[in-house]
Short mmCIF file of C-alpha atoms in Angstrom, two decimals:
data_model
loop_
_atom_site.label_atom_id
_atom_site.label_comp_id
_atom_site.label_asym_id
_atom_site.label_seq_id
_atom_site.Cartn_x
_atom_site.Cartn_y
_atom_site.Cartn_z
CA UNK J 13 0.00 0.00 0.00
CA UNK J 14 2.81 2.35 0.86
CA UNK J 15 4.62 1.70 -2.42
CA UNK J 16 1.43 2.12 -4.46
CA UNK J 17 0.68 5.35 -2.59
CA UNK J 18 4.13 6.69 -3.41
CA UNK J 19 3.68 5.72 -7.07
CA UNK J 20 0.31 7.50 -7.08
CA UNK J 21 2.00 10.66 -5.76
CA UNK J 22 4.86 10.50 -8.26
CA UNK J 23 2.58 9.83 -11.23
CA UNK J 24 -0.20 12.28 -10.26
CA UNK J 25 1.08 14.82 -12.84
CA UNK J 26 0.98 12.09 -15.49
CA UNK J 27 -2.64 10.96 -15.59
CA UNK J 28 -4.20 8.48 -16.11
CA UNK J 29 -1.27 6.63 -14.43
CA UNK J 30 -1.89 8.52 -11.19
CA UNK J 31 -5.55 7.50 -11.09
CA UNK J 32 -4.67 3.84 -11.75
CA UNK J 33 -2.13 3.73 -8.91
CA UNK J 34 -4.52 5.68 -6.67
CA UNK J 35 -7.20 3.04 -7.21
CA UNK J 36 -4.74 0.21 -6.57
CA UNK J 37 -3.49 1.87 -3.36
CA UNK J 38 -7.07 2.26 -2.20
CA UNK J 39 -7.82 -1.45 -2.71
CA UNK J 40 -4.71 -2.63 -0.84
CA UNK J 41 -5.35 -0.02 1.87
CA UNK J 42 -8.86 -1.38 2.41
CA UNK J 43 -7.47 -4.93 2.60
CA UNK J 44 -4.87 -3.81 5.16
CA UNK J 45 -7.55 -2.14 7.28
CA UNK J 46 -9.72 -5.28 7.13
CA UNK J 47 -6.79 -7.52 8.04
CA UNK J 48 -5.80 -5.34 11.00
CA UNK J 49 -9.39 -5.19 12.29
CA UNK J 50 -9.70 -8.99 12.10
CA UNK J 51 -6.30 -9.42 13.77
CA UNK J 52 -7.27 -7.10 16.64
CA UNK J 53 -10.58 -8.92 17.11
CA UNK J 54 -8.61 -12.18 17.26
CA UNK J 55 -6.42 -10.78 20.05
CA UNK J 56 -3.36 -9.60 18.12
CA UNK J 57 -1.40 -6.58 19.32
CA UNK J 58 -2.75 -4.03 16.82
CA UNK J 59 -2.86 -0.45 18.09
CA UNK J 60 -5.77 1.93 17.63
CA UNK J 61 -3.30 4.33 16.01
CA UNK J 62 -2.57 1.72 13.35
CA UNK J 63 -6.28 1.29 12.68
CA UNK J 64 -6.70 5.07 12.52
CA UNK J 65 -3.89 5.41 9.98
CA UNK J 66 -5.40 2.60 7.92
CA UNK J 67 -8.79 4.33 8.01
CA UNK J 68 -7.25 7.62 6.85
CA UNK J 69 -5.73 5.72 3.93
CA UNK J 70 -9.13 4.59 2.66
CA UNK J 71 -10.95 7.91 3.15
CA UNK J 72 -10.22 8.94 -0.46
CA UNK J 73 -12.41 5.98 -1.42
CA UNK J 74 -15.39 8.25 -0.84
CA UNK J 75 -14.48 9.67 -4.24
CA UNK J 76 -15.52 6.39 -5.84
CA UNK J 77 -19.13 7.32 -5.11
CA UNK J 78 -18.80 10.56 -7.06
CA UNK J 79 -19.42 10.91 -10.78
CA UNK J 80 -16.46 13.15 -11.53
CA UNK J 81 -13.51 14.94 -9.98
CA UNK J 82 -14.85 17.92 -8.06
CA UNK J 83 -12.44 20.84 -8.28
CA UNK J 84 -12.29 24.36 -6.97
CA UNK J 85 -14.21 26.72 -9.22
CA UNK J 86 -11.75 28.83 -11.18
CA UNK J 87 -12.50 32.07 -12.95
CA UNK J 88 -10.70 31.99 -16.29
CA UNK J 89 -11.12 29.42 -19.05
CA UNK J 90 -7.37 28.82 -19.32
CA UNK J 91 -7.21 27.59 -15.73
CA UNK J 92 -10.30 25.46 -16.32
CA UNK J 93 -8.78 23.83 -19.38
CA UNK J 94 -5.50 23.28 -17.53
CA UNK J 95 -7.22 21.51 -14.66
CA UNK J 96 -9.08 19.22 -17.05
CA UNK J 97 -5.86 18.51 -18.97
CA UNK J 98 -4.23 17.15 -15.81
CA UNK J 99 -6.43 14.05 -16.06
CA UNK J 100 -5.62 13.23 -19.65
CA UNK J 101 -7.31 13.04 -23.03
CA UNK J 102 -11.08 13.34 -23.17
CA UNK J 103 -11.60 15.12 -19.84
CA UNK J 104 -13.40 18.48 -19.83
CA UNK J 105 -14.31 21.10 -17.25
CA UNK J 106 -17.97 21.86 -16.59
CA UNK J 107 -19.92 23.75 -13.94
CA UNK J 108 -22.97 22.13 -12.38
CA UNK J 109 -24.95 22.17 -9.16
CA UNK J 110 -23.92 19.62 -6.59
CA UNK J 111 -24.90 18.61 -3.07
CA UNK J 112 -22.81 19.75 -0.12
CA UNK J 113 -23.57 17.64 2.94
CA UNK J 114 -22.30 20.12 5.53
CA UNK J 115 -21.26 23.78 5.60
CA UNK J 116 -20.57 26.12 8.51
CA UNK J 117 -19.99 29.88 8.66
CA UNK J 118 -21.88 32.87 7.30
CA UNK J 119 -20.02 32.99 3.97
CA UNK J 120 -20.29 29.24 3.31
CA UNK J 121 -23.96 29.17 4.33
CA UNK J 122 -24.74 32.08 2.02
CA UNK J 123 -23.31 30.24 -0.99
CA UNK J 124 -25.68 27.29 -0.49
CA UNK J 125 -29.32 27.04 -1.49
CA UNK J 126 -31.89 24.70 0.00
CA UNK J 127 -31.08 22.21 2.71
CA UNK J 128 -31.69 22.38 6.46
CA UNK J 129 -30.42 25.54 8.18
CA UNK J 130 -29.49 26.29 11.78
CA UNK J 131 -28.25 29.91 11.77
CA UNK J 132 -24.89 29.64 9.94
CA UNK J 133 -24.92 25.85 9.64
CA UNK J 134 -26.40 24.18 6.56
CA UNK J 135 -27.02 20.48 6.01
CA UNK J 136 -27.57 18.97 2.56
CA UNK J 137 -27.55 22.28 0.68
CA UNK J 138 -26.53 22.69 -2.95
CA UNK J 139 -24.18 25.02 -4.80
CA UNK J 140 -22.31 25.34 -8.07
CA UNK J 141 -19.16 23.26 -8.33
CA UNK J 142 -16.58 22.83 -11.02
CA UNK J 143 -16.33 19.25 -12.28
CA UNK J 144 -13.71 17.54 -14.38
CA UNK J 145 -15.23 14.57 -16.16
CA UNK J 146 -14.85 12.24 -19.12
CA UNK J 147 -18.02 11.63 -21.05
CA UNK J 148 -19.25 8.04 -21.00
CA UNK J 149 -16.57 6.68 -18.64
CA UNK J 150 -17.83 6.15 -15.10
CA UNK J 151 -14.76 4.22 -13.90
CA UNK J 152 -12.31 6.82 -15.23
CA UNK J 153 -14.32 9.63 -13.62
CA UNK J 154 -14.40 7.94 -10.22
CA UNK J 155 -10.70 7.10 -10.27
CA UNK J 156 -10.00 10.71 -11.25
CA UNK J 157 -12.07 11.79 -8.25
CA UNK J 158 -9.95 9.64 -5.93
CA UNK J 159 -6.71 10.88 -7.49
CA UNK J 160 -7.85 14.51 -7.28
CA UNK J 161 -8.87 14.32 -3.61
CA UNK J 162 -5.97 12.19 -2.39
CA UNK J 163 -3.02 13.27 -4.53
CA UNK J 164 -3.62 16.37 -6.67
CA UNK J 165 -4.20 18.43 -3.52
CA UNK J 166 -0.97 17.27 -1.88
CA UNK J 167 -0.56 15.16 1.26
CA UNK J 168 -1.75 16.08 4.76
CA UNK J 169 1.65 14.92 6.02
CA UNK J 170 3.43 17.12 3.50
CA UNK J 171 2.57 20.00 1.17
CA UNK J 172 -1.16 20.03 1.93
CA UNK J 173 -0.48 20.20 5.66
CA UNK J 174 2.00 23.03 5.18
CA UNK J 175 -0.58 25.06 3.24
CA UNK J 176 -3.10 24.46 6.03
CA UNK J 177 -0.69 25.51 8.78
CA UNK J 178 0.21 28.71 6.90
CA UNK J 179 -3.49 29.45 6.15
CA UNK J 180 -2.77 29.10 2.40
CA UNK J 181 -0.24 31.96 2.53
CA UNK J 182 2.55 29.66 1.38
CA UNK J 183 1.71 28.83 -2.23
CA UNK J 184 2.75 25.28 -3.08
CA UNK J 185 2.14 23.39 -6.30
CA UNK J 186 1.68 19.78 -5.11
CA UNK J 187 2.31 18.47 -8.64
CA UNK J 188 5.79 19.98 -9.02
CA UNK J 189 8.81 17.65 -8.99
CA UNK J 190 10.02 19.00 -5.63
CA UNK J 191 6.58 18.69 -4.02
CA UNK J 192 5.91 15.16 -5.25
CA UNK J 193 9.34 14.04 -4.03
CA UNK J 194 8.74 15.68 -0.64
CA UNK J 195 5.27 14.16 -0.25
CA UNK J 196 6.43 10.72 -1.43
CA UNK J 197 9.32 10.69 1.02
CA UNK J 198 7.09 11.54 3.98
CA UNK J 199 4.50 9.00 2.80
CA UNK J 200 7.02 6.17 2.79
CA UNK J 201 9.11 7.19 5.83
CA UNK J 202 6.85 5.76 8.60
CA UNK J 203 6.58 2.43 6.78
CA UNK J 204 10.34 2.22 6.12
CA UNK J 205 11.03 2.84 9.81
CA UNK J 206 8.62 0.08 10.86
CA UNK J 207 9.87 -2.58 8.40
CA UNK J 208 13.08 -3.56 10.32
CA UNK J 209 11.05 -3.95 13.52
CA UNK J 210 8.50 -6.29 11.91
CA UNK J 211 11.15 -8.23 10.00
CA UNK J 212 13.20 -8.60 13.18
CA UNK J 213 10.21 -10.00 15.05
CA UNK J 214 9.45 -12.44 12.24
CA UNK J 215 12.94 -13.81 11.54
CA UNK J 216 14.91 -13.24 14.75
CA UNK J 217 17.68 -15.84 14.36
CA UNK J 218 18.01 -16.47 18.10
CA UNK J 219 14.33 -17.36 18.41
CA UNK J 220 14.39 -19.57 15.34
CA UNK J 221 17.51 -21.42 16.58
CA UNK J 222 15.94 -21.93 20.00
CA UNK J 223 12.77 -23.33 18.48
CA UNK J 224 14.77 -25.67 16.24
CA UNK J 225 16.59 -27.21 19.22
CA UNK J 226 13.46 -27.79 21.34
CA UNK J 227 12.32 -31.37 21.80
CA UNK J 228 9.09 -32.81 23.10
#
C-alpha cells in the first residue's frame, strides 16, 4: 500500500497513471484495514493508532461514489482547461450544481441554497461546483475523483499540511517535482522505519535457533 501510494503521488502529474495507482493503493489499503481489524478482534497486538492510519488511507475511497472529480471553481477558461488537462485526453471542465452535505460559517452558508439551516450551519444544501469529467466513462471519472482528492491536492503529512498551517499563505504546487518528491518521502518514511522492527520480530535468528533445538 505504501509503495502504491508513493507511485500515485509520483505519477499524479501524469494521468491516467496517477488515477490507476490511486485506485490500486485504495484497494490494498482497504485490505490492510480489514486484516488489522480482524487481527485485533482475534487478540493480536494491533494499536488503535494503526487502525486510525489505515482508516485515513481509505478515506479517499469516498471519491468512488462521485461521478467526476470535483475541483475548486476557477474564474478563467485557461485555468479550467489546464485543470481538465491534468487528467488526460477526453476530460473536460464543466460547472454544475452539486450537493454539499455540511457547511458552517456565514459565507459558506450564504453560498448554499436549500437544505436544512441552523443559523450559519447548513445540512444537505446545494451550490455550483466545477467538475472535471470524461463523457461516458464512469470508472475513469471515479478514479480521477480519488486521485484529485488524495493526490492532486498534496498530502496532509506534506505539502497540503504546510498550506493548512500557513493558512494558504505559502503557495505550493503539489504536482511539481520537488513537491511530489517531498510528499512521497514523507508518505514512505513511517513504513520504512517500521519494516526492520516487523522483520526482526518475524525472523529473529536467536528465536528460530531456540525453536529448532526444542524437543518434546
